[in-house]
PDB file of N, CA and C in Angstrom:
ATOM      1  N   ILE A   1      46.652 163.722  99.978  1.00  0.00           N
ATOM      2  CA  ILE A   1      45.186 162.956  99.899  1.00  0.00           C
ATOM      3  C   ILE A   1      46.095 161.758 100.643  1.00  0.00           C
ATOM      4  N   ARG A   2      45.735 160.810 101.538  1.00  0.00           N
ATOM      5  CA  ARG A   2      46.066 159.729 101.656  1.00  0.00           C
ATOM      6  C   ARG A   2      45.612 158.693 101.273  1.00  0.00           C
ATOM      7  N   ASN A   3      43.781 158.637 101.666  1.00  0.00           N
ATOM      8  CA  ASN A   3      42.994 157.681 101.211  1.00  0.00           C
ATOM      9  C   ASN A   3      41.974 158.741 100.295  1.00  0.00           C
ATOM     10  N   ARG A   4      42.054 158.670  99.099  1.00  0.00           N
ATOM     11  CA  ARG A   4      41.332 158.862  98.212  1.00  0.00           C
ATOM     12  C   ARG A   4      40.013 158.357  98.197  1.00  0.00           C
ATOM     13  N   LYS A   5      39.170 157.539  98.435  1.00  0.00           N
ATOM     14  CA  LYS A   5      38.221 156.538  98.637  1.00  0.00           C
ATOM     15  C   LYS A   5      37.300 157.544  99.652  1.00  0.00           C
ATOM     16  N   SER A   6      38.030 157.739 100.667  1.00  0.00           N
ATOM     17  CA  SER A   6      37.193 158.482 101.852  1.00  0.00           C
ATOM     18  C   SER A   6      37.369 159.738 101.854  1.00  0.00           C
ATOM     19  N   PHE A   7      38.356 160.045 101.174  1.00  0.00           N
ATOM     20  CA  PHE A   7      38.091 161.587 100.794  1.00  0.00           C
ATOM     21  C   PHE A   7      36.731 162.337 100.062  1.00  0.00           C
ATOM     22  N   ALA A   8      37.079 161.354  99.248  1.00  0.00           N
ATOM     23  CA  ALA A   8      35.888 161.496  97.738  1.00  0.00           C
ATOM     24  C   ALA A   8      34.372 161.097  98.930  1.00  0.00           C
ATOM     25  N   GLU A   9      34.727 160.240  99.729  1.00  0.00           N
ATOM     26  CA  GLU A   9      33.163 159.400 100.398  1.00  0.00           C
ATOM     27  C   GLU A   9      32.783 160.722 101.259  1.00  0.00           C
ATOM     28  N   LYS A  10      33.333 161.312 102.582  1.00  0.00           N
ATOM     29  CA  LYS A  10      33.517 161.904 103.253  1.00  0.00           C
ATOM     30  C   LYS A  10      33.692 163.526 103.391  1.00  0.00           C
ATOM     31  N   VAL A  11      34.866 163.736 102.945  1.00  0.00           N
ATOM     32  CA  VAL A  11      35.029 165.431 102.895  1.00  0.00           C
ATOM     33  C   VAL A  11      34.426 166.600 101.707  1.00  0.00           C
ATOM     34  N   MET A  12      34.169 165.455 100.023  1.00  0.00           N
ATOM     35  CA  MET A  12      34.539 166.418  98.783  1.00  0.00           C
ATOM     36  C   MET A  12      32.707 166.320  98.996  1.00  0.00           C
ATOM     37  N   PRO A  13      31.885 165.806  99.620  1.00  0.00           N
ATOM     38  CA  PRO A  13      30.126 166.180  99.645  1.00  0.00           C
ATOM     39  C   PRO A  13      30.207 167.106 100.240  1.00  0.00           C
ATOM     40  N   LYS A  14      30.872 167.732 101.772  1.00  0.00           N
ATOM     41  CA  LYS A  14      30.714 168.193 102.291  1.00  0.00           C
ATOM     42  C   LYS A  14      30.894 169.845 102.296  1.00  0.00           C
ATOM     43  N   TYR A  15      32.256 170.158 100.357  1.00  0.00           N
ATOM     44  CA  TYR A  15      31.959 171.410 100.032  1.00  0.00           C
ATOM     45  C   TYR A  15      31.950 171.270  98.649  1.00  0.00           C
ATOM     46  N   PHE A  16      31.871 170.135  97.823  1.00  0.00           N
ATOM     47  CA  PHE A  16      30.998 170.321  96.399  1.00  0.00           C
ATOM     48  C   PHE A  16      29.701 169.569  96.595  1.00  0.00           C
ATOM     49  N   SER A  17      29.848 169.868  95.032  1.00  0.00           N
ATOM     50  CA  SER A  17      28.990 168.620  94.758  1.00  0.00           C
ATOM     51  C   SER A  17      28.478 167.887  94.612  1.00  0.00           C
ATOM     52  N   ARG A  18      27.344 166.571  95.540  1.00  0.00           N
ATOM     53  CA  ARG A  18      27.345 165.684  95.320  1.00  0.00           C
ATOM     54  C   ARG A  18      27.938 164.700  94.317  1.00  0.00           C
ATOM     55  N   LYS A  19      27.847 164.724  93.048  1.00  0.00           N
ATOM     56  CA  LYS A  19      28.267 164.039  92.175  1.00  0.00           C
ATOM     57  C   LYS A  19      29.901 164.338  91.450  1.00  0.00           C
ATOM     58  N   SER A  20      30.519 165.401  92.479  1.00  0.00           N
ATOM     59  CA  SER A  20      31.967 165.304  91.816  1.00  0.00           C
ATOM     60  C   SER A  20      32.476 164.495  92.335  1.00  0.00           C
ATOM     61  N   LYS A  21      33.623 163.794  90.938  1.00  0.00           N
ATOM     62  CA  LYS A  21      34.813 162.730  91.733  1.00  0.00           C
ATOM     63  C   LYS A  21      35.512 163.253  91.709  1.00  0.00           C
ATOM     64  N   TYR A  22      36.985 162.372  92.053  1.00  0.00           N
ATOM     65  CA  TYR A  22      37.626 162.798  92.552  1.00  0.00           C
ATOM     66  C   TYR A  22      38.915 163.095  91.321  1.00  0.00           C
ATOM     67  N   SER A  23      38.825 162.397  90.321  1.00  0.00           N
ATOM     68  CA  SER A  23      39.474 162.904  89.388  1.00  0.00           C
ATOM     69  C   SER A  23      38.809 164.564  88.793  1.00  0.00           C
ATOM     70  N   SER A  24      37.732 165.067  89.146  1.00  0.00           N
ATOM     71  CA  SER A  24      37.949 166.068  88.220  1.00  0.00           C
ATOM     72  C   SER A  24      37.840 167.438  89.678  1.00  0.00           C
ATOM     73  N   PHE A  25      38.013 166.933  90.977  1.00  0.00           N
ATOM     74  CA  PHE A  25      38.399 167.888  91.940  1.00  0.00           C
ATOM     75  C   PHE A  25      40.035 167.507  91.847  1.00  0.00           C
ATOM     76  N   THR A  26      40.913 166.843  91.325  1.00  0.00           N
ATOM     77  CA  THR A  26      42.365 166.928  90.602  1.00  0.00           C
ATOM     78  C   THR A  26      42.404 167.968  89.549  1.00  0.00           C
ATOM     79  N   ARG A  27      41.543 167.580  88.976  1.00  0.00           N
ATOM     80  CA  ARG A  27      42.004 168.546  87.496  1.00  0.00           C
ATOM     81  C   ARG A  27      42.029 169.606  88.171  1.00  0.00           C
ATOM     82  N   LYS A  28      40.490 170.174  88.740  1.00  0.00           N
ATOM     83  CA  LYS A  28      40.319 171.341  88.906  1.00  0.00           C
ATOM     84  C   LYS A  28      41.646 171.969  89.538  1.00  0.00           C
ATOM     85  N   LEU A  29      42.560 171.269  90.962  1.00  0.00           N
ATOM     86  CA  LEU A  29      43.798 171.379  91.628  1.00  0.00           C
ATOM     87  C   LEU A  29      44.260 171.873  90.407  1.00  0.00           C
ATOM     88  N   ASN A  30      44.822 171.101  89.608  1.00  0.00           N
ATOM     89  CA  ASN A  30      45.772 171.305  88.515  1.00  0.00           C
ATOM     90  C   ASN A  30      45.516 172.882  87.876  1.00  0.00           C
ATOM     91  N   ARG A  31      44.463 173.326  87.172  1.00  0.00           N
ATOM     92  CA  ARG A  31      43.918 174.531  86.840  1.00  0.00           C
ATOM     93  C   ARG A  31      44.197 175.851  87.603  1.00  0.00           C
ATOM     94  N   TRP A  32      43.818 175.046  89.042  1.00  0.00           N
ATOM     95  CA  TRP A  32      44.334 177.008  89.696  1.00  0.00           C
ATOM     96  C   TRP A  32      45.768 176.793  90.000  1.00  0.00           C
ATOM     97  N   ASP A  33      46.783 175.972  89.217  1.00  0.00           N
ATOM     98  CA  ASP A  33      48.389 175.640  89.707  1.00  0.00           C
ATOM     99  C   ASP A  33      48.728 174.693  90.558  1.00  0.00           C
ATOM    100  N   PHE A  34      48.551 174.191  91.432  1.00  0.00           N
ATOM    101  CA  PHE A  34      48.477 173.159  92.384  1.00  0.00           C
ATOM    102  C   PHE A  34      49.472 172.552  92.448  1.00  0.00           C
ATOM    103  N   GLN A  35      50.709 172.131  93.372  1.00  0.00           N
ATOM    104  CA  GLN A  35      51.314 170.978  92.479  1.00  0.00           C
ATOM    105  C   GLN A  35      51.486 169.952  93.464  1.00  0.00           C
ATOM    106  N   ARG A  36      51.618 169.662  93.420  1.00  0.00           N
ATOM    107  CA  ARG A  36      51.392 167.886  93.862  1.00  0.00           C
ATOM    108  C   ARG A  36      52.959 167.524  94.442  1.00  0.00           C
ATOM    109  N   VAL A  37      53.028 167.760  95.907  1.00  0.00           N
ATOM    110  CA  VAL A  37      54.259 166.939  96.349  1.00  0.00           C
ATOM    111  C   VAL A  37      54.223 165.731  96.017  1.00  0.00           C
ATOM    112  N   SER A  38      55.689 164.935  95.762  1.00  0.00           N
ATOM    113  CA  SER A  38      55.821 163.715  94.869  1.00  0.00           C
ATOM    114  C   SER A  38      57.079 163.028  95.916  1.00  0.00           C
ATOM    115  N   SER A  39      57.236 163.876  97.148  1.00  0.00           N
ATOM    116  CA  SER A  39      58.516 163.079  97.724  1.00  0.00           C
ATOM    117  C   SER A  39      58.584 163.299  99.370  1.00  0.00           C
ATOM    118  N   GLY A  40      58.902 162.684 100.605  1.00  0.00           N
ATOM    119  CA  GLY A  40      58.963 163.352 101.641  1.00  0.00           C
ATOM    120  C   GLY A  40      57.502 163.022 102.833  1.00  0.00           C
ATOM    121  N   PRO A  41      57.449 163.620 103.922  1.00  0.00           N
ATOM    122  CA  PRO A  41      56.200 163.105 104.371  1.00  0.00           C
ATOM    123  C   PRO A  41      55.195 163.903 104.145  1.00  0.00           C
ATOM    124  N   GLU A  42      54.697 164.627 103.572  1.00  0.00           N
ATOM    125  CA  GLU A  42      53.891 165.325 102.796  1.00  0.00           C
ATOM    126  C   GLU A  42      53.431 164.705 101.522  1.00  0.00           C
ATOM    127  N   LEU A  43      53.737 163.420 100.954  1.00  0.00           N
ATOM    128  CA  LEU A  43      53.816 163.019  99.938  1.00  0.00           C
ATOM    129  C   LEU A  43      52.262 162.542  99.344  1.00  0.00           C
ATOM    130  N   GLY A  44      51.828 163.205  98.777  1.00  0.00           N
ATOM    131  CA  GLY A  44      50.448 163.155  97.878  1.00  0.00           C
ATOM    132  C   GLY A  44      49.699 164.139  97.863  1.00  0.00           C
ATOM    133  N   ALA A  45      50.398 165.372  98.720  1.00  0.00           N
ATOM    134  CA  ALA A  45      49.215 166.585  98.968  1.00  0.00           C
ATOM    135  C   ALA A  45      49.854 167.558  98.088  1.00  0.00           C
ATOM    136  N   TYR A  46      48.772 168.444  97.844  1.00  0.00           N
ATOM    137  CA  TYR A  46      48.697 169.640  97.286  1.00  0.00           C
ATOM    138  C   TYR A  46      49.627 171.236  97.873  1.00  0.00           C
ATOM    139  N   TYR A  47      50.138 171.657  97.360  1.00  0.00           N
ATOM    140  CA  TYR A  47      50.513 172.815  97.394  1.00  0.00           C
ATOM    141  C   TYR A  47      50.607 173.835  96.163  1.00  0.00           C
ATOM    142  N   HIS A  48      49.938 174.997  97.367  1.00  0.00           N
ATOM    143  CA  HIS A  48      50.127 176.826  95.801  1.00  0.00           C
ATOM    144  C   HIS A  48      50.666 177.351  96.988  1.00  0.00           C
ATOM    145  N   GLU A  49      51.627 178.360  96.281  1.00  0.00           N
ATOM    146  CA  GLU A  49      52.732 179.323  96.885  1.00  0.00           C
ATOM    147  C   GLU A  49      52.075 180.101  97.742  1.00  0.00           C
ATOM    148  N   PHE A  50      50.619 180.885  97.002  1.00  0.00           N
ATOM    149  CA  PHE A  50      49.373 181.826  97.505  1.00  0.00           C
ATOM    150  C   PHE A  50      48.582 181.081  97.607  1.00  0.00           C
ATOM    151  N   PHE A  51      48.211 179.992  98.775  1.00  0.00           N
ATOM    152  CA  PHE A  51      46.914 179.129  99.155  1.00  0.00           C
ATOM    153  C   PHE A  51      48.045 178.877 100.703  1.00  0.00           C
ATOM    154  N   LEU A  52      47.944 179.425 101.705  1.00  0.00           N
ATOM    155  CA  LEU A  52      48.385 179.507 102.803  1.00  0.00           C
ATOM    156  C   LEU A  52      47.834 179.758 104.150  1.00  0.00           C
ATOM    157  N   ARG A  53      47.659 178.618 104.996  1.00  0.00           N
ATOM    158  CA  ARG A  53      47.147 179.094 106.041  1.00  0.00           C
ATOM    159  C   ARG A  53      47.621 180.356 106.753  1.00  0.00           C
ATOM    160  N   ASP A  54      46.712 181.131 107.413  1.00  0.00           N
ATOM    161  CA  ASP A  54      46.660 182.344 108.266  1.00  0.00           C
ATOM    162  C   ASP A  54      46.946 183.665 107.164  1.00  0.00           C
ATOM    163  N   LYS A  55      47.452 183.177 105.988  1.00  0.00           N
ATOM    164  CA  LYS A  55      47.381 183.726 105.065  1.00  0.00           C
ATOM    165  C   LYS A  55      46.157 183.990 103.759  1.00  0.00           C
ATOM    166  N   PRO A  56      45.285 184.608 104.322  1.00  0.00           N
ATOM    167  CA  PRO A  56      44.159 184.384 103.404  1.00  0.00           C
ATOM    168  C   PRO A  56      43.958 186.061 101.892  1.00  0.00           C
ATOM    169  N   GLN A  57      44.945 186.757 102.422  1.00  0.00           N
ATOM    170  CA  GLN A  57      45.491 187.827 101.319  1.00  0.00           C
ATOM    171  C   GLN A  57      45.836 187.260 100.181  1.00  0.00           C
ATOM    172  N   LEU A  58      46.814 186.496  99.852  1.00  0.00           N
ATOM    173  CA  LEU A  58      47.390 185.765  99.148  1.00  0.00           C
ATOM    174  C   LEU A  58      46.673 185.415  98.008  1.00  0.00           C
ATOM    175  N   ALA A  59      45.903 184.572  98.902  1.00  0.00           N
ATOM    176  CA  ALA A  59      45.154 184.056  97.679  1.00  0.00           C
ATOM    177  C   ALA A  59      43.778 184.737  96.644  1.00  0.00           C
ATOM    178  N   ALA A  60      44.554 185.945  96.888  1.00  0.00           N
ATOM    179  CA  ALA A  60      43.262 187.105  96.028  1.00  0.00           C
ATOM    180  C   ALA A  60      44.687 187.196  94.684  1.00  0.00           C
ATOM    181  N   GLN A  61      45.993 186.714  94.670  1.00  0.00           N
ATOM    182  CA  GLN A  61      47.041 186.473  93.616  1.00  0.00           C
ATOM    183  C   GLN A  61      46.909 185.391  92.488  1.00  0.00           C
ATOM    184  N   MET A  62      46.069 184.126  93.268  1.00  0.00           N
ATOM    185  CA  MET A  62      46.113 183.516  92.360  1.00  0.00           C
ATOM    186  C   MET A  62      44.753 183.374  90.959  1.00  0.00           C
ATOM    187  N   PHE A  63      45.108 182.062  89.964  1.00  0.00           N
ATOM    188  CA  PHE A  63      44.389 182.943  89.127  1.00  0.00           C
ATOM    189  C   PHE A  63      43.869 181.117  88.551  1.00  0.00           C
ATOM    190  N   CYS A  64      43.144 180.884  88.097  1.00  0.00           N
ATOM    191  CA  CYS A  64      42.549 179.868  87.058  1.00  0.00           C
ATOM    192  C   CYS A  64      43.527 180.323  85.462  1.00  0.00           C
ATOM    193  N   LYS A  65      43.671 179.065  85.499  1.00  0.00           N
ATOM    194  CA  LYS A  65      45.273 178.820  84.112  1.00  0.00           C
ATOM    195  C   LYS A  65      43.468 178.162  83.195  1.00  0.00           C
ATOM    196  N   ASN A  66      42.765 178.780  82.731  1.00  0.00           N
ATOM    197  CA  ASN A  66      41.223 178.569  81.662  1.00  0.00           C
ATOM    198  C   ASN A  66      41.981 179.398  80.283  1.00  0.00           C
ATOM    199  N   GLN A  67      40.433 178.420  79.566  1.00  0.00           N
ATOM    200  CA  GLN A  67      41.259 179.462  77.975  1.00  0.00           C
ATOM    201  C   GLN A  67      40.855 181.050  77.807  1.00  0.00           C
ATOM    202  N   ARG A  68      40.285 181.708  78.973  1.00  0.00           N
ATOM    203  CA  ARG A  68      40.087 182.729  78.704  1.00  0.00           C
ATOM    204  C   ARG A  68      41.053 183.262  79.224  1.00  0.00           C
ATOM    205  N   THR A  69      41.687 182.990  80.455  1.00  0.00           N
ATOM    206  CA  THR A  69      42.896 183.829  80.935  1.00  0.00           C
ATOM    207  C   THR A  69      43.833 183.358  80.013  1.00  0.00           C
ATOM    208  N   LYS A  70      44.095 182.669  79.565  1.00  0.00           N
ATOM    209  CA  LYS A  70      45.554 182.374  78.411  1.00  0.00           C
ATOM    210  C   LYS A  70      45.157 183.544  77.175  1.00  0.00           C
ATOM    211  N   MET A  71      44.227 183.558  76.855  1.00  0.00           N
ATOM    212  CA  MET A  71      44.340 184.869  75.795  1.00  0.00           C
ATOM    213  C   MET A  71      44.194 185.822  76.185  1.00  0.00           C
ATOM    214  N   ALA A  72      43.517 186.207  77.686  1.00  0.00           N
ATOM    215  CA  ALA A  72      43.637 187.477  77.948  1.00  0.00           C
ATOM    216  C   ALA A  72      45.760 187.604  78.068  1.00  0.00           C
ATOM    217  N   MET A  73      45.629 186.558  78.598  1.00  0.00           N
ATOM    218  CA  MET A  73      47.470 186.864  78.941  1.00  0.00           C
ATOM    219  C   MET A  73      48.392 187.023  77.368  1.00  0.00           C
ATOM    220  N   SER A  74      48.127 186.425  76.168  1.00  0.00           N
ATOM    221  CA  SER A  74      48.528 186.321  75.079  1.00  0.00           C
ATOM    222  C   SER A  74      48.597 187.653  74.519  1.00  0.00           C
ATOM    223  N   THR A  75      47.452 188.414  74.965  1.00  0.00           N
ATOM    224  CA  THR A  75      46.814 189.680  74.006  1.00  0.00           C
ATOM    225  C   THR A  75      47.435 190.790  74.711  1.00  0.00           C
ATOM    226  N   PRO A  76      48.580 191.948  74.023  1.00  0.00           N
ATOM    227  CA  PRO A  76      48.536 192.895  74.735  1.00  0.00           C
ATOM    228  C   PRO A  76      47.650 193.809  74.881  1.00  0.00           C
ATOM    229  N   THR A  77      47.501 194.555  76.407  1.00  0.00           N
ATOM    230  CA  THR A  77      47.202 195.633  77.081  1.00  0.00           C
ATOM    231  C   THR A  77      46.869 196.951  76.293  1.00  0.00           C
ATOM    232  N   VAL A  78      46.139 197.336  76.001  1.00  0.00           N
ATOM    233  CA  VAL A  78      46.273 198.447  75.319  1.00  0.00           C
ATOM    234  C   VAL A  78      45.515 199.655  75.731  1.00  0.00           C
ATOM    235  N   SER A  79      45.498 200.643  76.245  1.00  0.00           N
ATOM    236  CA  SER A  79      44.561 201.540  77.319  1.00  0.00           C
ATOM    237  C   SER A  79      43.506 202.251  75.939  1.00  0.00           C
ATOM    238  N   PRO A  80      42.403 202.314  76.780  1.00  0.00           N
ATOM    239  CA  PRO A  80      41.552 203.321  75.674  1.00  0.00           C
ATOM    240  C   PRO A  80      41.520 204.516  75.483  1.00  0.00           C
ATOM    241  N   ALA A  81      42.156 205.506  75.920  1.00  0.00           N
ATOM    242  CA  ALA A  81      43.164 206.271  75.927  1.00  0.00           C
ATOM    243  C   ALA A  81      44.317 206.442  74.338  1.00  0.00           C
ATOM    244  N   SER A  82      45.318 205.237  74.686  1.00  0.00           N
ATOM    245  CA  SER A  82      46.015 205.170  73.719  1.00  0.00           C
ATOM    246  C   SER A  82      45.616 204.275  72.677  1.00  0.00           C
ATOM    247  N   ALA A  83      44.199 203.804  72.765  1.00  0.00           N
ATOM    248  CA  ALA A  83      43.549 203.452  71.365  1.00  0.00           C
ATOM    249  C   ALA A  83      42.650 204.597  70.361  1.00  0.00           C
ATOM    250  N   LEU A  84      42.477 205.228  71.571  1.00  0.00           N
ATOM    251  CA  LEU A  84      42.522 206.494  71.063  1.00  0.00           C
ATOM    252  C   LEU A  84      42.756 207.177  70.025  1.00  0.00           C
ATOM    253  N   MET A  85      44.049 207.279  70.912  1.00  0.00           N
ATOM    254  CA  MET A  85      45.045 208.381  70.819  1.00  0.00           C
ATOM    255  C   MET A  85      45.591 207.987  69.110  1.00  0.00           C
ATOM    256  N   ASN A  86      45.558 206.476  69.111  1.00  0.00           N
ATOM    257  CA  ASN A  86      45.814 205.729  68.177  1.00  0.00           C
ATOM    258  C   ASN A  86      45.839 205.665  66.929  1.00  0.00           C
ATOM    259  N   ALA A  87      43.486 206.197  67.334  1.00  0.00           N
ATOM    260  CA  ALA A  87      42.777 205.787  65.620  1.00  0.00           C
ATOM    261  C   ALA A  87      43.074 207.295  65.418  1.00  0.00           C
ATOM    262  N   ASN A  88      43.114 208.374  65.835  1.00  0.00           N
ATOM    263  CA  ASN A  88      43.345 209.923  65.871  1.00  0.00           C
ATOM    264  C   ASN A  88      44.538 209.984  64.645  1.00  0.00           C
ATOM    265  N   THR A  89      45.182 209.276  65.425  1.00  0.00           N
ATOM    266  CA  THR A  89      46.281 209.527  64.807  1.00  0.00           C
ATOM    267  C   THR A  89      46.884 209.102  62.936  1.00  0.00           C
ATOM    268  N   ALA A  90      46.322 208.171  63.356  1.00  0.00           N
ATOM    269  CA  ALA A  90      46.438 207.387  62.099  1.00  0.00           C
ATOM    270  C   ALA A  90      45.048 207.896  60.749  1.00  0.00           C
ATOM    271  N   GLY A  91      43.688 208.574  61.582  1.00  0.00           N
ATOM    272  CA  GLY A  91      43.063 209.743  60.566  1.00  0.00           C
ATOM    273  C   GLY A  91      43.449 210.469  60.585  1.00  0.00           C
ATOM    274  N   THR A  92      44.086 211.663  61.653  1.00  0.00           N
ATOM    275  CA  THR A  92      44.764 213.025  60.686  1.00  0.00           C
ATOM    276  C   THR A  92      46.525 212.270  59.775  1.00  0.00           C
ATOM    277  N   ALA A  93      47.047 211.330  60.391  1.00  0.00           N
ATOM    278  CA  ALA A  93      48.318 211.624  59.197  1.00  0.00           C
ATOM    279  C   ALA A  93      47.963 210.845  57.484  1.00  0.00           C
ATOM    280  N   ASN A  94      46.914 210.068  57.473  1.00  0.00           N
ATOM    281  CA  ASN A  94      46.211 210.336  55.775  1.00  0.00           C
ATOM    282  C   ASN A  94      45.895 211.488  55.521  1.00  0.00           C
ATOM    283  N   VAL A  95      45.145 212.795  56.213  1.00  0.00           N
ATOM    284  CA  VAL A  95      44.477 213.432  55.580  1.00  0.00           C
ATOM    285  C   VAL A  95      45.738 214.428  55.278  1.00  0.00           C
ATOM    286  N   ALA A  96      46.497 214.579  56.305  1.00  0.00           N
ATOM    287  CA  ALA A  96      47.682 215.733  55.945  1.00  0.00           C
ATOM    288  C   ALA A  96      48.352 215.614  55.245  1.00  0.00           C
ATOM    289  N   LYS A  97      48.193 213.857  54.573  1.00  0.00           N
ATOM    290  CA  LYS A  97      49.040 213.991  53.097  1.00  0.00           C
ATOM    291  C   LYS A  97      48.451 214.847  51.622  1.00  0.00           C
TER     292      LYS A  97
END
């Protein structure tokens, strides 16, 4: 984004809430793990490996780095069947002794 003011005045109102601010837009890009290009001819642009022109199927692999996502990723996944089996095993082990 070469001209932030122009982007905020002309582009953002077409696609986002009229009250959106440029800083909020960049914060959302960061939450979705976009990387800012810091050198070269694309300086100031944002990039994401799963957000590519003519490859919309890749976007399904993107995820937002919010608090719920962090909690879900840190919690070990347990299938309902194994949870039930563990609960039944624990109950029968105490009865058998």
